[in-house]
XYZ file of C-alpha atoms in Angstrom:
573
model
C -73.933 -111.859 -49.901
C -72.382 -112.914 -53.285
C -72.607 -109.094 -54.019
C -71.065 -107.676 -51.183
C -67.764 -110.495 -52.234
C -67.903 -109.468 -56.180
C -67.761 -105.906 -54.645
C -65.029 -106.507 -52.186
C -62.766 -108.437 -54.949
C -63.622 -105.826 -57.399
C -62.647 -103.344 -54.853
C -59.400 -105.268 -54.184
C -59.056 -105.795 -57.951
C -58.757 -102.171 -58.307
C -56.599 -101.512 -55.314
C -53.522 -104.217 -57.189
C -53.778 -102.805 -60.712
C -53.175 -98.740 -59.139
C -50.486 -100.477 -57.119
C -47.121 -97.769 -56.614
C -45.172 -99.688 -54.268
C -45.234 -103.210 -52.013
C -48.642 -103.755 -50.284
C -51.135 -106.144 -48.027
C -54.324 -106.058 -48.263
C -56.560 -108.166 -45.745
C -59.197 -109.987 -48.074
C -60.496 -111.724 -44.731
C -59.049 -112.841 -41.641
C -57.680 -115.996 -43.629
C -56.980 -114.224 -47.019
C -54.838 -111.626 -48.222
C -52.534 -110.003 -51.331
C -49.065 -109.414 -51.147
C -46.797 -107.480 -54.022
C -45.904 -104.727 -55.415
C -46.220 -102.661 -59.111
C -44.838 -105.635 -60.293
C -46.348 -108.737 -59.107
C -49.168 -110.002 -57.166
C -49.734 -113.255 -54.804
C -53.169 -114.317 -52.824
C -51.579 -115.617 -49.799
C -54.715 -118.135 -47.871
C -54.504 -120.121 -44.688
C -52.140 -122.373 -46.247
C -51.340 -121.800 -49.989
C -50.268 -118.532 -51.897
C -52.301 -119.135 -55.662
C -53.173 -116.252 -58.298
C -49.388 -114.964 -58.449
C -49.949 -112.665 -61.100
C -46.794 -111.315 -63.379
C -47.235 -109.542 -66.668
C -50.662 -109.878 -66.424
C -50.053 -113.538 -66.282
C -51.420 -116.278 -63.134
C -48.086 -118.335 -62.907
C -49.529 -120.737 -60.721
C -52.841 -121.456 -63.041
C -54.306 -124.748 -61.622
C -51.229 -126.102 -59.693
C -50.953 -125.871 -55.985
C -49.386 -122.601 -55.075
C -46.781 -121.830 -52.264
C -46.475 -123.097 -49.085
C -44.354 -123.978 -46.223
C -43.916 -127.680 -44.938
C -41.861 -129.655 -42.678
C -41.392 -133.457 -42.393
C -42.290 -133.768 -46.380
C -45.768 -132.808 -47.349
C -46.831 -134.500 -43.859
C -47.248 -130.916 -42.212
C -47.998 -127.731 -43.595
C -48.035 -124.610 -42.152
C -51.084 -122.570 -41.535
C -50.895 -118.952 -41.604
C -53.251 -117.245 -38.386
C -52.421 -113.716 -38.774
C -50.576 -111.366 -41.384
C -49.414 -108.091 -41.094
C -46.497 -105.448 -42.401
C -43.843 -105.324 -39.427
C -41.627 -102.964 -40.536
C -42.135 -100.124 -43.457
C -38.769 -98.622 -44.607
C -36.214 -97.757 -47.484
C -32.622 -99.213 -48.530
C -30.534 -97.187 -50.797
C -33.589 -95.046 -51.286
C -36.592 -97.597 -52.425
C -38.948 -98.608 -50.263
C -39.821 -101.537 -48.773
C -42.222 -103.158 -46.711
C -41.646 -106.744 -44.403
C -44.716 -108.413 -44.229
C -45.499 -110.810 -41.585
C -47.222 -114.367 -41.655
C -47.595 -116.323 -38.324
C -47.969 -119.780 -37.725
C -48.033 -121.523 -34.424
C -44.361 -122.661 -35.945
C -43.075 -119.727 -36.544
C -42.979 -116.543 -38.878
C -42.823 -116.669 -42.443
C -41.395 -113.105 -43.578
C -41.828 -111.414 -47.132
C -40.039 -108.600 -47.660
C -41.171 -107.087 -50.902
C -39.135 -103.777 -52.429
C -41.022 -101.151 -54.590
C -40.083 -102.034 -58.229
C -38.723 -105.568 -57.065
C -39.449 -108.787 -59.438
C -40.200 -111.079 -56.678
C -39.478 -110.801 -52.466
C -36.982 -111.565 -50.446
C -38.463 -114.823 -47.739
C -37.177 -115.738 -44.583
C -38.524 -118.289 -41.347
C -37.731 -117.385 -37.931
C -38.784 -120.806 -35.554
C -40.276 -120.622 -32.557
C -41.986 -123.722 -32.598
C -40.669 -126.356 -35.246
C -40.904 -129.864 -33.819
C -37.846 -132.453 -34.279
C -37.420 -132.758 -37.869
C -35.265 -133.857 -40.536
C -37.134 -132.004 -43.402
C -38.181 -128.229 -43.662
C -38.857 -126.465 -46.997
C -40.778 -123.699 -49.269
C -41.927 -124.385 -52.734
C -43.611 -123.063 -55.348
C -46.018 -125.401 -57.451
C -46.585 -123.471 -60.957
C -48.064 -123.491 -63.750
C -46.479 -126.224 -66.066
C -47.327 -124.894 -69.863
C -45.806 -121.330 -68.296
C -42.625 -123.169 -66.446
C -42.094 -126.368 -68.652
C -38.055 -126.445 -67.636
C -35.962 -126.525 -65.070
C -32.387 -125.177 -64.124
C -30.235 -125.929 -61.322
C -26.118 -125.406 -61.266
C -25.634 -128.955 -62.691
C -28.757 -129.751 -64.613
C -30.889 -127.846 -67.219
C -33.547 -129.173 -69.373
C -37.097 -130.048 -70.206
C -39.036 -131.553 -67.419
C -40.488 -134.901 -67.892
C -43.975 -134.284 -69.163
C -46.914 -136.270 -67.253
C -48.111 -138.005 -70.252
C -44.931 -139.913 -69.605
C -45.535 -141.313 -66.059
C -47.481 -144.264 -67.052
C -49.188 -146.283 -63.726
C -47.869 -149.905 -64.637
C -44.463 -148.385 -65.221
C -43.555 -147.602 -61.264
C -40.325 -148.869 -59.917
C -40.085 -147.717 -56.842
C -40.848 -144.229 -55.128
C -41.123 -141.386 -57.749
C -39.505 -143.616 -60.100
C -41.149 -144.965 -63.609
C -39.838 -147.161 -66.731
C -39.977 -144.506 -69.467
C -42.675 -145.809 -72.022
C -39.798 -147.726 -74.590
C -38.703 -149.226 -71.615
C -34.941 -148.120 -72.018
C -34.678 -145.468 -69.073
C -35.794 -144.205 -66.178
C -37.843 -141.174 -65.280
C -37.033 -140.009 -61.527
C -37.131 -136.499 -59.660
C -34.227 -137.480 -57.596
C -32.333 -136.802 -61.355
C -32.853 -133.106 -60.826
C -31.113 -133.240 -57.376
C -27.525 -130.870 -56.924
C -25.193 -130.185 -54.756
C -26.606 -127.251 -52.099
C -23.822 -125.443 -50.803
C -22.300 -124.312 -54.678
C -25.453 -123.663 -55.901
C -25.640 -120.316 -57.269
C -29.179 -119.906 -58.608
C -32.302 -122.773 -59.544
C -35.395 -122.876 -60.222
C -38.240 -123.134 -63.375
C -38.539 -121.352 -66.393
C -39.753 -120.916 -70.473
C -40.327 -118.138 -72.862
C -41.746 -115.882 -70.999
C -41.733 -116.177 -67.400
C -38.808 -117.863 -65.288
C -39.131 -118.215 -61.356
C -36.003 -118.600 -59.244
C -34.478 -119.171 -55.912
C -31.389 -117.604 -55.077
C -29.569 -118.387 -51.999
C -26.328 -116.455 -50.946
C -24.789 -117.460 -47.318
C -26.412 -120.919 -46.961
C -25.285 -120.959 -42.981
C -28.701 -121.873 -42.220
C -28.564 -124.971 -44.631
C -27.887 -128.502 -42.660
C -24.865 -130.371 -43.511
C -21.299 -130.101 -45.080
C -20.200 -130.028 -48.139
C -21.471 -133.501 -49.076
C -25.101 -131.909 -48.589
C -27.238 -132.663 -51.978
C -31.232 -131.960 -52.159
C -33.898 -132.017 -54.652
C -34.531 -128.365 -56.223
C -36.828 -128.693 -59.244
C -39.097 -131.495 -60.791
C -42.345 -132.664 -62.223
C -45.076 -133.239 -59.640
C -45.736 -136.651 -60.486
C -49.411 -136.478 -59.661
C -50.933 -133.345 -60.899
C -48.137 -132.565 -63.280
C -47.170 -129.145 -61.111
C -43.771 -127.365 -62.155
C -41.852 -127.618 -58.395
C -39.736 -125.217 -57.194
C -38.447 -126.824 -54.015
C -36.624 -124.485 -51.501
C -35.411 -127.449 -48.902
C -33.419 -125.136 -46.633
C -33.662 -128.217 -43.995
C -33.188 -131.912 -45.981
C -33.007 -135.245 -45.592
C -33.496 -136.984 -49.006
C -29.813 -138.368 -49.392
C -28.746 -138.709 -45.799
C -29.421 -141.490 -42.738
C -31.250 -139.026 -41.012
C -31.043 -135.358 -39.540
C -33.479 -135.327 -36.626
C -32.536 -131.656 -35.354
C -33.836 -129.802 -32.556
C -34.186 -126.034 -33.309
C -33.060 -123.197 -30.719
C -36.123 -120.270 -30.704
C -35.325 -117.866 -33.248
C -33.413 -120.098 -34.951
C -33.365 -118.057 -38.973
C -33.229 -119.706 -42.247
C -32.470 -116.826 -45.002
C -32.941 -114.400 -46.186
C -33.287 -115.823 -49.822
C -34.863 -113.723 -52.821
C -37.323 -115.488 -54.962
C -37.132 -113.693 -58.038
C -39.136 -113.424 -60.815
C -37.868 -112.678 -64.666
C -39.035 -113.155 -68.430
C -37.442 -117.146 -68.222
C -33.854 -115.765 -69.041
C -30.859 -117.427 -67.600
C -28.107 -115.107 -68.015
C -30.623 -112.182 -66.525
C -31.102 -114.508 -63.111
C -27.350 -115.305 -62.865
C -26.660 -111.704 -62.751
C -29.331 -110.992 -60.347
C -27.437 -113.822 -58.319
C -23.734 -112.000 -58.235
C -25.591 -108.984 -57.156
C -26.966 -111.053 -54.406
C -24.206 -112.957 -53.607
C -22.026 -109.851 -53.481
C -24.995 -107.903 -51.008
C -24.790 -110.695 -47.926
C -25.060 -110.502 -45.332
C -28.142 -108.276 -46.333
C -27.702 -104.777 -44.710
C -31.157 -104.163 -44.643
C -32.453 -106.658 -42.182
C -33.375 -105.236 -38.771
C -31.925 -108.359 -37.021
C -29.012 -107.814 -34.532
C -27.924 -111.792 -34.439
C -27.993 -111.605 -37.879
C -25.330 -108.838 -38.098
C -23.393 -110.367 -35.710
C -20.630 -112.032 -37.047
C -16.725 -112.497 -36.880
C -14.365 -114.760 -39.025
C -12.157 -117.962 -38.973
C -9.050 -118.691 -40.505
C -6.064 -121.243 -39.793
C -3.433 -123.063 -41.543
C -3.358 -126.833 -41.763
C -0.075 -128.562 -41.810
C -0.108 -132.715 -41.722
C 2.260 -134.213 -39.154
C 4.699 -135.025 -42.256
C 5.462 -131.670 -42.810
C 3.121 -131.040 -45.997
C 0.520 -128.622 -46.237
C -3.158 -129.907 -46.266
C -3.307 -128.498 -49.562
C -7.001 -128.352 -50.731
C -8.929 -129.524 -47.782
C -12.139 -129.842 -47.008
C -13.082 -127.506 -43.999
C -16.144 -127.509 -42.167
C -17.443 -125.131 -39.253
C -20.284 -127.228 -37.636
C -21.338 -128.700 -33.792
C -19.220 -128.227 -31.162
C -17.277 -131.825 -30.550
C -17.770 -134.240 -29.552
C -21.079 -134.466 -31.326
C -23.549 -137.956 -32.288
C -24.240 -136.729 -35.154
C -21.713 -136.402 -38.337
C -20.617 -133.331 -40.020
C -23.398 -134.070 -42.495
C -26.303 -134.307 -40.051
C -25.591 -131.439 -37.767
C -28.405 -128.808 -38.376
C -29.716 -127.602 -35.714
C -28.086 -123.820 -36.071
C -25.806 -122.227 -38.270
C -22.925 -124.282 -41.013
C -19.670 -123.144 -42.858
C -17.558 -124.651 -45.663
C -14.797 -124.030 -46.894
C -11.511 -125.484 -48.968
C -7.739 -124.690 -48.194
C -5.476 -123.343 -50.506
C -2.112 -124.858 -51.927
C -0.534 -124.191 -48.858
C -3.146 -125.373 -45.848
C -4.471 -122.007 -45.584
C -8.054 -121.512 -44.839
C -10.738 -118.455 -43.781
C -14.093 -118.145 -43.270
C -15.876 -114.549 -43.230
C -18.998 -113.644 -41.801
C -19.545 -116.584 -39.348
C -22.571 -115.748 -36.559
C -20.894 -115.135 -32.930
C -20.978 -118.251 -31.082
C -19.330 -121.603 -30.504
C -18.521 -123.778 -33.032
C -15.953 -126.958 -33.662
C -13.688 -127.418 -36.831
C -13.366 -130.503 -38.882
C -11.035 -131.010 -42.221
C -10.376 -133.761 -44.458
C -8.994 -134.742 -47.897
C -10.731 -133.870 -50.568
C -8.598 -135.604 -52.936
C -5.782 -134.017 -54.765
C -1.962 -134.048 -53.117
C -2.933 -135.272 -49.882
C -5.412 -138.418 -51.216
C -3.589 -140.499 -49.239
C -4.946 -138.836 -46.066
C -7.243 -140.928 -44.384
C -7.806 -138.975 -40.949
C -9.679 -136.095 -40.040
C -8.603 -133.502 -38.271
C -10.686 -131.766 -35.408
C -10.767 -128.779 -33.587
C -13.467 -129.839 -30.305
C -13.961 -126.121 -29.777
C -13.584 -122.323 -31.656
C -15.493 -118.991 -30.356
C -16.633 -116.361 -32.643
C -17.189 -112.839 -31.294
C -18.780 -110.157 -33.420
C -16.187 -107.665 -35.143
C -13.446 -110.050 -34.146
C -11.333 -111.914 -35.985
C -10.359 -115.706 -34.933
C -7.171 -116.301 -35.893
C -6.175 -120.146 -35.571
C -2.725 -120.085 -36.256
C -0.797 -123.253 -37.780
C -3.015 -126.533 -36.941
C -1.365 -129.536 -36.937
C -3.322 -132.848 -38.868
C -2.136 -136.052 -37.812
C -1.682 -138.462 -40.090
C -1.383 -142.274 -40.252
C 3.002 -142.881 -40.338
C 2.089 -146.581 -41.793
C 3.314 -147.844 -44.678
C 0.809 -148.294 -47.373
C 0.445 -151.245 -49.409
C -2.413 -150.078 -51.620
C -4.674 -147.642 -52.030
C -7.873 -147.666 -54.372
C -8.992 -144.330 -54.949
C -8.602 -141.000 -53.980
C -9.567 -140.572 -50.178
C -12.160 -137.861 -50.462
C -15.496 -138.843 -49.143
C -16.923 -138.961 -53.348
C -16.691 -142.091 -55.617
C -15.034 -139.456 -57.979
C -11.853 -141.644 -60.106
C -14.055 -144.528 -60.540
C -16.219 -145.722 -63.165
C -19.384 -143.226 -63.341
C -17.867 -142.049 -60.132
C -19.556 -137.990 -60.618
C -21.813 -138.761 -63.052
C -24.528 -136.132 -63.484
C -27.304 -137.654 -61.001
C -28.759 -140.566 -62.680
C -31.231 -143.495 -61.934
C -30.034 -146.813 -62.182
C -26.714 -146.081 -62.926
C -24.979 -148.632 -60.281
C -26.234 -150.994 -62.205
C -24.088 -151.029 -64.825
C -21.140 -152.093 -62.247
C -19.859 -155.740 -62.847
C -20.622 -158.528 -60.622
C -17.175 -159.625 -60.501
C -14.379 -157.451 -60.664
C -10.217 -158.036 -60.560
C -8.112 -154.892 -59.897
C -4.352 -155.345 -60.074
C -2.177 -152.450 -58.027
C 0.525 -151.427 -60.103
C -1.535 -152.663 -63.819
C -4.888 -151.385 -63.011
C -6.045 -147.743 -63.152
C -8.574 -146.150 -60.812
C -11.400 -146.188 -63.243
C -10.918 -149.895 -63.456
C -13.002 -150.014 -60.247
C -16.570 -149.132 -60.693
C -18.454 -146.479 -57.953
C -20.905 -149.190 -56.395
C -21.378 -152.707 -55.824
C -24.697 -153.863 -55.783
C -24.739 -157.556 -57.824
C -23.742 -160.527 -55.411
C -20.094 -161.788 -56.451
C -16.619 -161.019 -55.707
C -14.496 -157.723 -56.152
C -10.787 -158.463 -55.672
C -8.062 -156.612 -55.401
C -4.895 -158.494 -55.910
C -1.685 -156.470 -55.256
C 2.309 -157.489 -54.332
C 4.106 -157.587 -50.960
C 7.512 -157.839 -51.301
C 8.612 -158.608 -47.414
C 8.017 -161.631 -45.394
C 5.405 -161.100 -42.784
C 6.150 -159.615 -39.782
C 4.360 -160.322 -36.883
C 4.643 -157.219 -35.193
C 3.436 -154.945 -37.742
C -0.908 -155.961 -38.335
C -2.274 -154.676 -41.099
C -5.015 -152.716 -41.076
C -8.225 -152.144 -43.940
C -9.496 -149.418 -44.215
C -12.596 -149.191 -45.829
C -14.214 -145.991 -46.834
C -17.842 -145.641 -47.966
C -19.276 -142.987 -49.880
C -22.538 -143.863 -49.374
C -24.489 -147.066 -48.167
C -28.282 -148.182 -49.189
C -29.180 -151.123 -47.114
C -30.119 -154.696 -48.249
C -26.937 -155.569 -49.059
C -24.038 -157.383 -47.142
C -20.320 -158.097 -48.161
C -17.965 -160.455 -46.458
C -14.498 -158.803 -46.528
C -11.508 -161.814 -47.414
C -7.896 -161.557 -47.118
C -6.210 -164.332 -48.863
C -9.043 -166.320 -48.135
C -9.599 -165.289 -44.332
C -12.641 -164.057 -43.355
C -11.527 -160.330 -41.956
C -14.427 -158.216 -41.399
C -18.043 -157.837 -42.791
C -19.394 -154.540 -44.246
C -23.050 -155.074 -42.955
C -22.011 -157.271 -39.490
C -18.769 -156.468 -37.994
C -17.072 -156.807 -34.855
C -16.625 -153.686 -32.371
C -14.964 -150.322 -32.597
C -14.546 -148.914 -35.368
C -14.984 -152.111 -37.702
C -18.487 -152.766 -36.563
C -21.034 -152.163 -38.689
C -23.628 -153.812 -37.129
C -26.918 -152.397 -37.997
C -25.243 -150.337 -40.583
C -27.702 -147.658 -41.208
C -29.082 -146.630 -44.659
C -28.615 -144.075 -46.748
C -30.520 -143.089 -49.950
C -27.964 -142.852 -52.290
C -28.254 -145.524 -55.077
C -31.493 -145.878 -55.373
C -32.187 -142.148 -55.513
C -29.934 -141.320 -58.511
C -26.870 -140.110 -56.758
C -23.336 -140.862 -58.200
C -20.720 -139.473 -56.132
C -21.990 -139.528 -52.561
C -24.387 -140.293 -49.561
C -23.182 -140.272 -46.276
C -19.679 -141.176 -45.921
C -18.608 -144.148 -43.820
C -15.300 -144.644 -41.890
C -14.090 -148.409 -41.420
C -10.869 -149.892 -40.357
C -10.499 -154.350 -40.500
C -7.261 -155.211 -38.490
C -6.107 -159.032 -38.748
C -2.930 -161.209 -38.430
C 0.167 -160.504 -40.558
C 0.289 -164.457 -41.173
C -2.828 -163.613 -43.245
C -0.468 -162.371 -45.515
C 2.312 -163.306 -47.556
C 5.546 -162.371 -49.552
C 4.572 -162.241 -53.052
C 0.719 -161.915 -54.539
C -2.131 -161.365 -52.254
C -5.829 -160.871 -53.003
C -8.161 -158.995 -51.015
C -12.101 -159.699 -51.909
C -15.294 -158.457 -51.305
C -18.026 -160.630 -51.899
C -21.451 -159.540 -51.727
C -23.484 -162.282 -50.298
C -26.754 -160.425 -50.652
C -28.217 -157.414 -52.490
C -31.202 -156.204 -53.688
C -31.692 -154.260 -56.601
C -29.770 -150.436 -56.931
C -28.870 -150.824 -53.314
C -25.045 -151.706 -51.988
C -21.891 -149.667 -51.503
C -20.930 -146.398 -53.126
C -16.609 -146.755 -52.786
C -14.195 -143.768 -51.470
C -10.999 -145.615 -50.885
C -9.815 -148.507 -49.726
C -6.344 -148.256 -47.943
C -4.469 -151.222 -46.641
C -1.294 -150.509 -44.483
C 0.949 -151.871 -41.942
């Protein structure tokens, strides 16, 4: 028996090295190689190990690639493989090679001459789920960094992650006990990502990832994309085209034939500027011509022009193509189908090309700039996209509050960006350094005065002037807005000493929070966002009074890196 395998993998052996374009060959019924001249994978039930590049097994002793939803609970066995399609683009071969899974179908479309494949998943069976992903686990000595658009550096080496040194999850004390190591500090944004993955002298391995419709969530969205496996010391190469780790949840429900990709996973000697050209080409060639997939190539465009109800343009908007509304689920949990961002220009003007036919609503907001002070959203319930067509909007009209303001902390843009390590590159811990107590004076005090969380129990005031007698007619309203929330902390909201609202146990409409539910955010290293919150605290005018007035939040209980990550606060009457 043992010399009937030694012949059949010295058979196979030979078969990969006289390689002249992309193959499969069927080891077993459980086992098979996929590649090309170039490179070389041995794909198993569950995990793809031996990638051979240059002569070189990238993945060594670490675990391979694999598919998984739900985090590492579930991973997805391969029953079958087989080459559906054999064909050229632009006059080089290629072949799409099949892998099924009760699931769903893992494709790998591999080009003659091509340093790497081109992957895509077609459901058919994915359960409810918040998390879906590929990886790679490689060889760390042949990938010891990693790259992603905001981050580049040295991964953490294992010798580093020291037992008795554990915070919390996937978090350590570094050994002098000054930092923090944390994978969550290798997280970026997803949706301006241009190319990320693991690299060093001689070999690099990347994920590129033009369109992103398939991702989950709106701009805000933010995943984990490279980092030391803390356990076996693996070099990760995390593909989450369906992801959780920042939001309250995303529990989506996938329609049959439901695509995420195509993506190329492409291989190079470890250089940078090599992979960000490969990217532009990329980015430049979607919608990929080449795939045989008719919803795929159907698609039409957007565009509008967004005008407030004051008469100025919505310069620099956020835009958003998600869920028709109304939906349950915010712009940054909708995932069940296909997504589209976008920003306005200077004058309001928006468009979105290459949008799948089908039904979608629109949603803008402020992000920031001229309009700051904008604190509504606008929202389109319902839009139709027809293949070849263009969708023409016209002039939309936003709606925005005609109150007067009497302060406003912060730029209203759904990001702690303006305050104190508001934007920080993504950092553990970093909350921390916010004050317990904190006095900001409108009119003295500048924006970075305020920090971008409260986590510490004690009072943040804001003390500001009113120059009119109260009028009691015209309430005044709080508005609130969170960037983020990570629960175990509450915060009594005070005007002038009266007890107005609660950030943790509110009242109804839109200032309960009740059961306000958790997000990630400052525990896992993020600085500028989470899930944005929307709050508005009416009271009594007598509350307030001609002359200096103080509005406070005092955190009555925390626990540690957990609180509230700020946007704006806006009050107005």
């Amino acid at each position: 028996m043992k010399g009937i395998l030694a012949t059949l993998v010295a058979s196979l052996a030979t078969t990969v090295a006289a390689a002249t374009g992309p193959f499969l060959t069927a080891v077993d019924n459980q086992t098979w190689i996929i590649g090309n001249e170039v490179w070389n994978m041995t794909q198993g039930p569950t995990y793809g190990v031996k990638l051979y590049y240059k002569d070189h097994d990238c993945v060594g002793d670490a675990v391979g690639h694999y598919v998984s939803y739900n985090g590492a609970a579930n991973n997805l066995a391969w029953t079958s493989a087989s080459i559906v399609k054999t064909s050229s683009y632009n006059n080089v071969p290629y072949i799409d090679v099949l892998f099924t899974a009760a699931e769903g179908d893992m494709h790998w479309v591999i080009f003659s001459g091509q340093h790497g494949a081109y992957q895509y998943f077609v459901n058919h069976a994915l359960p409810t789920l918040g998390e879906f992903r590929t990886l790679w686990r490689l060889d760390n000595t042949t990938f010891p960094n990693g790259r992603t658009v905001t981050k580049d550096g040295v991964l953490p080496p294992l010798s580093e992650y020291l037992p008795q040194n554990k915070v919390q999850d996937e978090t350590w004390l570094t050994p002098d006990g000054k930092g923090y190591i944390t994978k969550y500090d290798w997280t970026s944004w997803s949706r301006p990502q241009d190319f990320f993955g693991v690299y060093g002298d001689e070999f690099g391995s990347w994920y590129i990832n033009p369109g992103k419709d398939y991702y989950n969530g709106n701009h805000a969205k933010q995943e984990l994309m490279v980092h030391r496996e803390s356990a076996s010391g693996d070099a990760v190469q995390l593909n989450m085209i369906h992801g959780t780790h920042f939001m309250v949840s995303s529990a989506d429900v996938f329609p049959d034939g439901k695509m995420w990709g195509p993506w190329l996973w492409y291989l190079n000697d470890g250089s940078k500027p090599d992979a960000a050209a490969q990217a532009k080409t990329e980015f430049a060639s979607w919608p990929y011509p080449w795939l045989d997939d008719e919803a795929y190539h159907s698609r039409g465009s957007v565009s509008g022009k967004l005008v407030l109800s004051d008469g100025r343009p919505a310069s620099n908007a956020a835009v958003f193509l998600g869920d028709v509304l109304p939906s349950s689920k915010t712009a940054l949990d909708m995932g069940s189908t296909y997504y589209y961002t976008t920003y306005a220009d200077a004058s309001g003007s928006f468009s979105i090309p290459d949008v799948r036919e089908g039904s979608y609503g629109l949603q803008a907001w402020s992000n920031g700039s001229s309009i700051r002070d904008v604190s509504t959203t606008f929202a389109l319930a319902s839009l139709s996209v027809t293949k070849d067509q263009a969708t023409d909007l016209g002039s939309l009209t936003w709606t925005v509050s005609s109150k007067k303001k009497l302060f406003q902390v912060g730029d209203f843009d759904h990001y702690s960006y303006g305050f104190k390590n508001g934007g920080a590159p993504w950092q553990h811990a970093l909350v921390a350094q916010c004050p317990e107590n904190l006095v900001y004076k409108v009119g003295c005090s500048k924006t970075e005065d305020w920090c971008m969380g409260q986590t510490y129990k004690g009072n943040w005031t804001i003390r500001f002037w009113n120059g009119q007698e109260p009028d009691a007619i015209k309430e005044p309203t709080l508005i609130v807005s969170l960037a983020g929330y990570s629960s175990g902390a509450s915060s009594t909201i005070w005007a002038n000493g009266v007890a107005v609202g609660n950030l943790t146990s509110g009242a109804t409409g839109k200032t309960a929070t009740d059961g306000l539910a958790s997000d990630p955010s400052l525990y896992r290293s993020a600085t500028a966002a989470g899930e944005w919150r929307y709050f508005e605290f009416g009271f009594g005018a007598s509350v307030l009074k001609k002359g200096v007035n103080e509005v406070t939040f005092q955190m009555t209980r925390n626990t540690t890196w957990h609180g509230f990550m700020w946007d704006s606060i806006i009050l107005e009457w």
